[in-house]
Short mmCIF file of C-alpha atoms in Angstrom, two decimals:
data_model
loop_
_atom_site.label_atom_id
_atom_site.label_comp_id
_atom_site.label_asym_id
_atom_site.label_seq_id
_atom_site.Cartn_x
_atom_site.Cartn_y
_atom_site.Cartn_z
CA MET A 1 5.31 -9.29 -5.98
CA ILE A 2 8.81 -10.51 -5.09
CA ILE A 3 10.33 -7.10 -5.87
CA CYS A 4 7.68 -5.39 -3.72
CA ILE A 5 8.32 -7.66 -0.73
CA VAL A 6 12.12 -7.74 -0.95
CA SER A 7 12.50 -3.98 -1.48
CA ARG A 8 10.25 -3.18 1.46
CA ILE A 9 11.74 -5.77 3.83
CA VAL A 10 15.30 -4.66 3.04
CA THR A 11 14.37 -1.02 3.82
CA SER A 12 12.27 -1.76 6.91
CA ILE A 13 12.72 0.70 9.76
CA PHE A 14 13.29 -0.40 13.34
CA TYR A 15 12.73 2.86 15.16
CA ILE A 16 9.70 5.08 15.76
CA GLU A 17 10.15 8.15 13.58
CA ASP A 18 7.37 10.48 14.76
CA ILE A 19 4.37 10.81 17.05
CA ASP A 20 1.82 9.40 14.56
CA SER A 21 4.01 6.35 13.98
CA LEU A 22 4.24 5.86 17.75
CA ARG A 23 0.47 5.64 18.07
CA PHE A 24 0.21 2.95 15.39
CA PHE A 25 3.16 1.02 16.81
CA LEU A 26 1.50 0.99 20.24
CA SER A 27 -1.79 -0.12 18.67
CA ALA A 28 -0.06 -3.37 17.67
CA ILE A 29 0.77 -3.94 21.35
CA ASP A 30 -2.46 -2.76 22.95
CA PHE A 31 -5.17 -1.40 20.65
CA ASN A 32 -7.18 1.24 22.53
CA ILE A 33 -8.82 4.18 20.76
CA LEU A 34 -9.82 5.80 24.04
CA GLU A 35 -6.16 6.11 25.01
CA GLY A 36 -4.97 7.20 21.57
CA ARG A 37 -3.53 3.88 20.36
CA PRO A 38 -4.09 4.96 17.62
CA HIS A 39 -5.94 8.26 17.65
CA PHE A 40 -9.59 8.47 16.57
CA PRO A 41 -11.13 7.12 14.32
CA GLY A 42 -8.91 4.22 15.30
CA TYR A 43 -8.30 2.79 11.81
CA PRO A 44 -9.74 -0.54 13.03
CA VAL A 45 -9.43 -2.49 9.75
CA TYR A 46 -5.78 -1.51 9.39
CA CYS A 47 -4.98 -2.23 13.04
CA PHE A 48 -6.72 -5.62 12.85
CA ILE A 49 -4.59 -6.60 9.83
CA LEU A 50 -1.47 -5.25 11.56
CA ASN A 51 -2.14 -7.26 14.72
CA VAL A 52 -2.78 -10.47 12.77
CA ILE A 53 0.41 -10.15 10.72
CA SER A 54 2.57 -9.12 13.70
CA PHE A 55 1.24 -12.16 15.62
CA ILE A 56 2.36 -14.39 12.74
CA THR A 57 5.73 -12.72 12.08
CA GLY A 58 6.63 -11.80 15.65
CA SER A 59 7.88 -8.42 14.43
CA ILE A 60 5.81 -5.25 14.38
CA SER A 61 8.33 -3.44 12.17
CA ILE A 62 8.39 -6.19 9.55
CA SER A 63 4.58 -6.35 9.67
CA PHE A 64 4.30 -2.69 8.64
CA SER A 65 6.63 -3.38 5.71
CA LEU A 66 4.69 -6.48 4.64
CA ILE A 67 1.43 -4.53 4.63
CA GLY A 68 3.20 -1.86 2.57
CA ALA A 69 4.58 -4.46 0.13
CA PHE A 70 1.22 -6.16 -0.48
CA SER A 71 -0.46 -2.75 -0.76
CA ILE A 72 2.02 -1.54 -3.38
CA PHE A 73 1.55 -4.77 -5.32
CA SER A 74 -2.23 -4.33 -5.36
CA ILE A 75 -1.82 -0.67 -6.38
CA ILE A 76 0.34 -1.81 -9.32
CA TYR A 77 -2.05 -4.63 -10.23
CA PHE A 78 -5.21 -2.52 -10.28
CA SER A 79 -3.48 0.52 -11.79
CA ASN A 80 -2.51 -1.67 -14.71
CA LYS A 81 -6.07 -3.00 -14.96
CA ILE A 82 -7.27 0.61 -15.13
CA TRP A 83 -4.66 1.24 -17.84
CA HIS A 84 -5.78 -1.92 -19.65
CA LEU A 85 -9.37 -0.69 -19.85
CA LYS A 86 -8.22 1.68 -22.57
CA PHE A 87 -4.93 0.49 -23.98
CA LYS A 88 -5.50 -3.29 -23.82
CA LYS A 89 -1.94 -3.82 -22.65
CA LYS A 90 0.32 -3.42 -19.63
CA SER A 91 2.44 -0.35 -19.02
CA TYR A 92 5.80 -1.43 -17.66
CA PHE A 93 6.75 2.21 -17.26
CA LEU A 94 3.69 2.72 -15.02
CA ILE A 95 4.74 -0.33 -12.96
CA PHE A 96 8.24 1.10 -12.59
CA LEU A 97 7.00 4.55 -11.53
CA ILE A 98 4.77 3.08 -8.83
CA ILE A 99 7.05 0.45 -7.36
CA PHE A 100 10.05 2.79 -7.17
CA ASN A 101 8.25 6.03 -6.44
CA PRO A 102 10.37 7.57 -3.65
CA PHE A 103 7.50 8.72 -1.48
CA LEU A 104 5.25 5.68 -1.94
CA TRP A 105 8.23 3.49 -1.05
CA ILE A 106 8.90 5.50 2.11
CA MET A 107 5.24 5.30 3.09
CA SER A 108 5.29 1.53 2.47
CA ASN A 109 7.64 1.18 5.43
CA ARG A 110 6.29 3.93 7.64
CA TYR A 111 4.14 2.91 10.59
CA MET A 112 1.05 4.41 8.97
CA PRO A 113 -2.07 3.18 7.07
CA ASP A 114 -1.78 5.52 4.06
CA ILE A 115 -0.50 2.98 1.51
CA LEU A 116 -3.12 0.37 2.38
CA GLY A 117 -5.68 3.18 2.07
CA LEU A 118 -4.31 4.05 -1.38
CA SER A 119 -4.56 0.38 -2.35
CA LEU A 120 -8.26 0.27 -1.44
CA LEU A 121 -8.81 3.59 -3.21
CA THR A 122 -7.21 2.20 -6.40
CA ILE A 123 -9.36 -0.94 -6.22
CA SER A 124 -12.47 1.21 -5.73
CA THR A 125 -11.58 3.34 -8.75
CA TYR A 126 -11.06 0.30 -10.96
CA TYR A 127 -14.37 -1.33 -10.07
CA PHE A 128 -16.23 1.95 -10.49
CA LEU A 129 -14.80 2.31 -14.01
CA VAL A 130 -15.61 -1.33 -14.77
CA PHE A 131 -19.19 -0.89 -13.63
CA ARG A 132 -19.55 2.27 -15.69
CA LYS A 133 -18.24 0.47 -18.76
CA TYR A 134 -19.75 -3.03 -18.46
CA LYS A 135 -22.57 -2.65 -15.85
CA LEU A 136 -21.45 -5.82 -14.06
CA LYS A 137 -23.38 -6.21 -10.80
CA LYS A 138 -20.46 -7.83 -8.99
CA SER A 139 -18.42 -4.69 -9.72
CA TYR A 140 -20.54 -2.43 -7.55
CA LEU A 141 -20.64 -5.14 -4.87
CA ILE A 142 -16.83 -5.14 -4.68
CA LEU A 143 -16.81 -1.35 -4.97
CA ALA A 144 -19.21 -0.96 -2.04
CA VAL A 145 -17.26 -3.37 0.16
CA THR A 146 -13.94 -1.73 -0.72
CA ILE A 147 -15.22 1.75 0.13
CA GLY A 148 -16.64 0.41 3.40
CA PHE A 149 -13.25 -1.05 4.34
CA LEU A 150 -11.52 2.15 3.19
CA ALA A 151 -13.49 4.00 5.87
CA GLY A 152 -11.87 1.69 8.43
CA VAL A 153 -8.36 2.15 7.03
CA ARG A 154 -8.03 5.78 5.90
CA ILE A 155 -11.28 7.69 6.37
CA SER A 156 -9.73 10.93 5.08
CA TYR A 157 -9.56 9.40 1.57
CA LEU A 158 -13.35 9.15 1.34
CA PRO A 159 -13.80 12.60 -0.31
CA PHE A 160 -12.08 11.12 -3.38
CA VAL A 161 -14.95 8.62 -3.85
CA ILE A 162 -17.78 11.14 -3.40
CA PRO A 163 -18.49 11.15 -7.19
CA PHE A 164 -18.70 7.34 -7.11
CA ILE A 165 -21.30 7.43 -4.35
CA TYR A 166 -23.19 10.28 -6.02
CA TYR A 167 -23.39 8.21 -9.21
CA PHE A 168 -25.18 5.40 -7.35
CA VAL A 169 -27.48 7.93 -5.66
CA LYS A 170 -28.55 9.13 -9.10
CA GLN A 171 -28.93 5.54 -10.31
CA LYS A 172 -30.97 4.71 -7.16
CA GLU A 173 -28.93 1.54 -6.64
CA ILE A 174 -30.25 0.56 -3.20
CA LYS A 175 -28.20 -2.64 -3.13
CA PHE A 176 -25.00 -0.63 -3.42
CA PHE A 177 -25.79 1.27 -0.21
CA LEU A 178 -26.88 -1.94 1.51
CA TYR A 179 -23.51 -3.56 0.74
CA LEU A 180 -21.70 -0.36 1.74
CA SER A 181 -23.52 -0.24 5.09
CA LEU A 182 -22.84 -3.91 5.79
CA SER A 183 -19.12 -3.55 5.01
CA ILE A 184 -18.90 -0.65 7.48
CA LEU A 185 -20.83 -2.56 10.13
CA ILE A 186 -18.37 -5.47 9.80
CA TRP A 187 -15.70 -3.39 11.54
CA LEU A 188 -17.85 -0.80 13.34
CA PHE A 189 -19.98 -3.26 15.32
CA PRO A 190 -16.99 -5.07 16.95
CA LEU A 191 -15.54 -1.66 17.77
CA ILE A 192 -18.73 -0.70 19.62
CA LEU A 193 -18.64 -4.02 21.46
CA LEU A 194 -15.00 -3.51 22.41
CA PHE A 195 -15.49 0.04 23.65
CA ASP A 196 -18.52 1.70 25.18
CA PHE A 197 -20.57 3.56 22.56
CA THR A 198 -20.86 6.66 24.75
CA ASP A 199 -17.08 6.82 25.17
CA LEU A 200 -16.56 6.41 21.44
CA TRP A 201 -19.07 9.16 20.72
CA GLN A 202 -17.36 11.54 23.14
CA ILE A 203 -13.96 10.80 21.59
CA PHE A 204 -15.48 11.35 18.14
CA ILE A 205 -16.90 14.77 19.07
CA ARG A 206 -13.72 15.83 20.88
CA ASP A 207 -11.37 14.81 18.08
CA LEU A 208 -13.67 16.14 15.35
CA ASN A 209 -13.59 19.57 16.99
CA GLY A 210 -9.87 19.21 17.62
CA HIS A 211 -9.08 18.30 14.04
CA PHE A 212 -11.06 21.10 12.44
CA PHE A 213 -10.67 23.90 14.98
CA ASN A 214 -7.65 23.29 17.23
CA TRP A 215 -4.73 21.09 16.22
CA GLY A 216 -5.65 19.49 12.90
CA GLY A 217 -3.83 21.91 10.60
CA THR A 218 -7.02 23.00 8.79
CA ILE A 219 -7.80 26.54 7.65
CA TYR A 220 -9.71 26.95 10.94
CA SER A 221 -6.92 25.78 13.23
CA ASN A 222 -3.96 27.86 11.98
CA GLU A 223 -3.29 31.18 10.30
CA ILE A 224 -1.43 29.88 7.24
CA SER A 225 -2.86 31.53 4.11
CA ILE A 226 -4.54 29.60 1.30
CA ALA A 227 -1.76 30.71 -1.05
CA LYS A 228 0.92 29.23 1.21
CA ARG A 229 -1.07 26.02 1.66
CA LEU A 230 -1.50 25.72 -2.11
CA TYR A 231 2.21 26.35 -2.71
CA LYS A 232 3.13 23.70 -0.13
CA MET A 233 0.75 21.22 -1.73
CA PHE A 234 2.41 21.64 -5.13
CA GLU A 235 5.85 21.44 -3.55
CA PHE A 236 4.97 18.20 -1.76
CA LEU A 237 3.40 16.77 -4.90
CA LEU A 238 6.32 17.49 -7.22
CA VAL A 239 9.36 17.53 -4.92
CA ASP A 240 8.46 14.87 -2.36
CA GLY A 241 5.95 12.92 -4.43
CA ILE A 242 7.76 12.64 -7.76
CA GLY A 243 11.33 13.38 -6.70
CA LEU A 244 11.86 16.63 -8.60
CA TRP A 245 14.46 19.30 -7.97
CA LYS A 246 14.71 21.92 -5.26
CA ASN A 247 17.77 23.99 -4.44
CA ASP A 248 18.92 21.71 -1.60
CA ARG A 249 18.52 18.43 -3.51
CA THR A 250 20.86 16.25 -5.57
CA ILE A 251 21.74 16.55 -9.24
CA PHE A 252 19.61 13.48 -9.96
CA THR A 253 16.43 15.32 -8.98
CA LEU A 254 17.45 18.05 -11.43
CA ILE A 255 17.83 15.40 -14.16
CA ASN A 256 14.32 14.12 -13.34
CA SER A 257 12.94 17.64 -13.61
CA ILE A 258 14.63 18.50 -16.91
CA ILE A 259 13.58 15.26 -18.61
CA LEU A 260 9.98 15.58 -17.46
CA LEU A 261 9.90 19.19 -18.66
CA ILE A 262 11.21 18.15 -22.07
CA MET A 263 8.60 15.39 -22.32
CA PHE A 264 5.75 17.71 -21.35
CA ILE A 265 6.86 20.37 -23.85
CA TYR A 266 7.20 17.78 -26.62
CA PHE A 267 3.80 16.30 -25.76
CA PHE A 268 1.93 19.60 -26.01
CA THR A 269 3.87 21.13 -28.91
CA LYS A 270 3.23 18.02 -31.00
CA LYS A 271 -0.44 18.27 -30.01
CA ILE A 272 -0.53 14.72 -28.70
CA GLN A 273 -3.53 15.58 -26.56
CA PHE A 274 -5.98 13.76 -24.33
CA LYS A 275 -8.80 14.41 -26.77
CA LYS A 276 -7.45 11.58 -28.91
CA ILE A 277 -8.35 9.09 -26.20
CA ASN A 278 -11.81 7.47 -26.23
CA PHE A 279 -11.67 7.46 -22.46
CA LYS A 280 -13.02 10.93 -21.89
CA PRO A 281 -15.95 10.22 -19.52
CA SER A 282 -13.70 8.28 -17.16
CA ILE A 283 -10.99 10.93 -17.30
CA ILE A 284 -13.55 13.60 -16.45
CA LYS A 285 -14.87 11.52 -13.55
CA ILE A 286 -11.39 10.87 -12.10
CA SER A 287 -10.54 14.55 -12.61
CA ILE A 288 -13.60 15.52 -10.55
CA CYS A 289 -12.55 13.03 -7.84
CA SER A 290 -9.07 14.56 -7.81
CA ILE A 291 -10.37 18.14 -7.63
CA ILE A 292 -12.69 17.30 -4.74
CA TYR A 293 -9.87 15.58 -2.91
CA ILE A 294 -7.43 18.44 -3.56
CA LEU A 295 -9.94 20.94 -2.13
CA TRP A 296 -10.52 18.69 0.87
CA VAL A 297 -6.79 18.50 1.59
CA LEU A 298 -6.21 22.19 0.88
CA PHE A 299 -8.82 23.34 3.38
CA PHE A 300 -9.22 20.54 5.90
CA GLN A 301 -5.94 18.63 6.21
CA ASN A 302 -2.53 19.53 7.60
CA ILE A 303 -1.04 20.01 4.14
CA TYR A 304 1.51 22.60 5.27
CA TYR A 305 3.53 20.07 7.29
CA LYS A 306 2.46 16.59 6.13
CA PRO A 307 2.94 15.58 2.47
CA ARG A 308 1.33 12.17 3.03
CA HIS A 309 -2.11 13.73 2.59
CA ILE A 310 -1.53 14.16 -1.17
CA ILE A 311 -0.68 10.49 -1.83
CA PRO A 312 -3.81 9.83 -3.97
CA ILE A 313 -2.87 12.76 -6.23
CA ILE A 314 0.67 11.39 -6.57
CA LEU A 315 -0.81 8.26 -8.14
CA VAL A 316 -2.94 10.37 -10.50
CA LEU A 317 0.19 12.29 -11.52
CA ILE A 318 2.05 9.00 -12.11
CA PHE A 319 -0.71 8.02 -14.56
CA ILE A 320 -0.31 11.34 -16.38
CA ILE A 321 3.48 10.99 -16.59
CA SER A 322 3.17 7.41 -17.83
CA TYR A 323 0.68 8.45 -20.49
CA ILE A 324 2.91 11.28 -21.71
CA PHE A 325 5.94 8.98 -21.94
CA GLU A 326 3.85 6.38 -23.78
CA ARG A 327 2.40 8.91 -26.24
CA CYS A 328 5.82 10.44 -26.90
CA ASN A 329 7.34 7.03 -27.47
CA ASN A 330 8.68 6.32 -30.92
CA LYS A 331 10.73 3.21 -31.56
CA ASN A 332 12.82 5.09 -34.11
CA ASN A 333 13.40 8.06 -31.83
CA LEU A 334 16.84 7.64 -30.26
CA LEU A 335 16.47 10.82 -28.19
CA HIS A 336 13.31 9.51 -26.50
CA LEU A 337 15.08 6.25 -25.65
CA ILE A 338 18.07 8.09 -24.15
CA LEU A 339 15.84 10.43 -22.13
CA THR A 340 13.78 7.51 -20.82
CA ILE A 341 16.88 5.57 -19.75
CA CYS A 342 18.34 8.64 -18.04
CA PHE A 343 15.04 9.29 -16.26
CA VAL A 344 14.79 5.67 -15.08
CA ILE A 345 18.34 5.73 -13.68
CA SER A 346 18.01 9.09 -11.91
CA TYR A 347 14.51 8.29 -10.60
CA LEU A 348 15.78 4.97 -9.24
CA PHE A 349 18.82 6.60 -7.63
CA VAL A 350 16.71 9.24 -5.86
CA SER A 351 14.30 6.61 -4.56
CA ILE A 352 17.00 4.21 -3.32
CA LYS A 353 18.97 7.03 -1.67
CA LEU A 354 15.92 8.33 0.20
CA ASN A 355 14.90 4.89 1.39
CA ILE A 356 18.40 4.09 2.61
CA ASP A 357 18.25 7.37 4.53
CA HIS A 358 14.88 6.29 5.88
CA THR A 359 16.46 3.26 7.58
CA GLN A 360 18.46 5.66 9.77
CA PRO A 361 16.74 7.06 12.90
CA SER A 362 14.86 10.35 12.65
CA ALA A 363 16.04 13.38 14.63
CA ILE A 364 13.61 12.81 17.48
CA SER A 365 14.52 9.11 17.64
CA GLN A 366 18.20 10.12 17.86
CA ILE A 367 17.35 12.43 20.78
CA LYS A 368 15.48 9.60 22.48
CA SER A 369 18.59 7.40 22.18
CA HIS A 370 20.74 10.27 23.49
CA PHE A 371 18.53 10.67 26.55
CA LYS A 372 18.55 6.93 27.15
CA LYS A 373 22.34 6.87 27.07
CA GLU A 374 22.65 9.91 29.33
CA SER A 375 20.19 8.52 31.87
CA SER A 376 22.49 5.55 32.47
CA LYS A 377 25.06 8.04 33.87
CA ASN A 378 22.98 10.87 35.32
CA LYS A 379 19.49 11.67 36.49
CA LEU A 380 17.66 13.80 33.90
CA VAL A 381 14.77 16.20 33.85
CA ILE A 382 13.47 17.05 30.36
CA PHE A 383 11.32 20.00 29.33
CA THR A 384 9.66 19.80 25.96
CA GLU A 385 6.44 20.42 24.03
CA PRO A 386 3.43 18.13 24.73
CA LEU A 387 3.72 15.91 21.62
CA MET A 388 7.43 15.32 22.22
CA LYS A 389 6.69 14.62 25.88
CA LEU A 390 4.28 11.89 24.80
CA TYR A 391 6.89 10.48 22.39
CA PHE A 392 9.64 10.37 25.03
CA SER A 393 7.49 9.17 27.91
CA LYS A 394 6.31 6.11 25.94
CA GLN A 395 9.86 5.03 25.09
CA LEU A 396 12.08 6.01 28.01
CA GLU A 397 12.25 4.33 31.38
CA GLN A 398 11.14 6.79 34.04
CA LYS A 399 13.53 5.63 36.80
CA ASN A 400 16.17 8.31 36.22
CA ILE A 401 14.16 10.59 33.92
CA LYS A 402 11.47 13.16 34.63
CA ILE A 403 9.65 14.67 31.65
CA TYR A 404 7.58 17.87 31.78
CA PRO A 405 5.77 20.02 29.20
CA TYR A 406 6.97 23.61 28.93
CA GLU A 407 3.99 24.97 30.84
CA LYS A 408 5.33 23.27 33.99
CA LEU A 409 8.59 25.18 33.71
CA ASN A 410 9.28 27.71 36.50
CA PRO A 411 12.29 28.83 38.62
CA ASP A 412 11.20 26.76 41.61
CA ILE A 413 11.15 23.46 39.73
CA ILE A 414 14.52 24.27 38.15
CA LYS A 415 16.01 24.99 41.57
CA TYR A 416 14.45 21.85 43.01
CA TYR A 417 16.03 19.55 40.42
CA HIS A 418 19.36 21.40 40.50
CA ASN A 419 19.54 20.73 44.22
CA LEU A 420 18.91 17.03 43.54
CA ASN A 421 21.82 17.06 41.04
CA TYR A 422 19.64 16.40 38.02
CA THR A 423 20.91 17.37 34.58
CA ILE A 424 18.33 19.56 32.86
CA TYR A 425 17.58 19.13 29.17
CA SER A 426 15.23 21.19 27.01
CA THR A 427 14.24 21.09 23.35
CA LYS A 428 14.30 24.89 23.31
CA GLN A 429 16.60 27.37 24.99
CA LEU A 430 15.52 28.29 28.52
CA TYR A 431 15.77 31.53 30.44
CA LEU A 432 18.37 30.06 32.83
CA ASN A 433 21.72 31.66 33.54
CA LYS A 434 23.95 31.21 30.49
CA ASP A 435 26.65 29.81 32.74
CA ASN A 436 24.40 26.81 33.35
CA LEU A 437 24.23 25.98 29.63
CA THR A 438 26.93 23.35 29.16
CA ASP A 439 26.07 21.88 25.77
CA THR A 440 23.91 22.32 22.67
CA VAL A 441 23.45 19.33 20.37
CA VAL A 442 21.82 19.38 16.92
CA PHE A 443 20.08 16.30 15.49
CA TYR A 444 19.10 15.97 11.84
CA HIS A 445 17.49 13.65 9.33
CA ASN A 446 16.78 14.05 5.62
CA PRO A 447 13.62 16.22 5.45
CA TYR A 448 12.51 14.51 2.21
CA VAL A 449 12.23 11.29 4.21
CA ASN A 450 10.07 12.88 6.89
CA ARG A 451 9.24 16.60 6.99
CA LEU A 452 8.33 16.56 10.68
CA TRP A 453 11.04 17.73 13.10
CA SER A 454 13.85 17.13 10.60
CA THR A 455 16.22 19.39 12.56
CA LEU A 456 16.06 19.51 16.35
CA LYS A 457 18.25 20.97 19.08
CA ILE A 458 18.56 20.03 22.71
CA PHE A 459 20.04 22.27 25.37
CA LYS A 460 21.84 20.86 28.40
CA TYR A 461 21.93 22.73 31.70
CA GLU A 462 23.90 21.74 34.77
CA LYS A 463 24.38 23.29 38.18
CA ASN A 464 27.57 25.37 38.58
#
């Protein structure tokens, strides 16, 4: 627990790195689903916890990190309990892989609910397996409540638990669905009291259509092929999720990749296979959960741009890697010991490096700071895309700054602001006279920290 808290507090971020993070940050100041703080479905359980902790700590940024720290601890705790169901012991290698996983660590500090959602998903999985094995009634009570709360933290993780729910449908466990309904009503009823039901319903319909058919990054809302989406999913899972090599990454990611490849080859050539485990029904069930979730993400999530959607599969892969290392372990095998030590060192280096990078402002946050500095000397008019407009308008004082989406751009408005001696900025090159272009500035952050807008340019135009 101490390592979880200290590591997350030390790498806390004190800037807003993207538009999704902005919505959750604002929800800690003034929670309002109707105004997109955060966007629908509102993540009410997460936002309630965030508001309580930020009230106690007095720091919204630290509160996100604390939620991430406690979530990671619970993921470790219940992952080891899942491991213990078969092996009757702890896996310290599994603990290491989770606590220092580069992407899970980043997400622990990001202003997002994904890690708390993964925590609830891990708890749900454990109690489902316990109920399957021991038929303890309290197990499905906790399972039902956890799934109900998961719907109020990260509703997009629910496809993973579809086999759990289907199991209780087949068993005709009415009490399970009673507890599930009550746990949902615990957070849904106050939400309806806080906001008018009609307004909530309209927001639900609008955002449901938007997510699937307009801006949600699904197969219906963009023209990216299934093959490209599948490739990106595997890239995010292995490169971002586990810290493996790609041609623009460090030598340590290459070390990770080589060692894992050696372990996998050794595992399968020595025929140390899963069939030797008396855990087959549970493995099949979790495999079905994973396949359902992978299909859900592949077709109905923005997997081409946002690796955070594959977080549950990262944890599944961590279990597989831990199992392979454990099965390949031989106390008399010096090579295995050397490979494990090398993997631990390189894995740790990659994770620490990425999370140090994460403490530095993202490209769009750097631009925001640049605009803020420039506005103290000159009056600015900024043209940008709608999401960036929302990001800037929520964080910049409007006294000396005017912000417009690109669709408002026309020669008359340019002339108007030139005559008022405004400096014109744009996040893409405009059709103005080249003589008016006085500067081009590039902003960058490590794309393996945050894939969104990792490289951005701004163009500065001034009147001759």
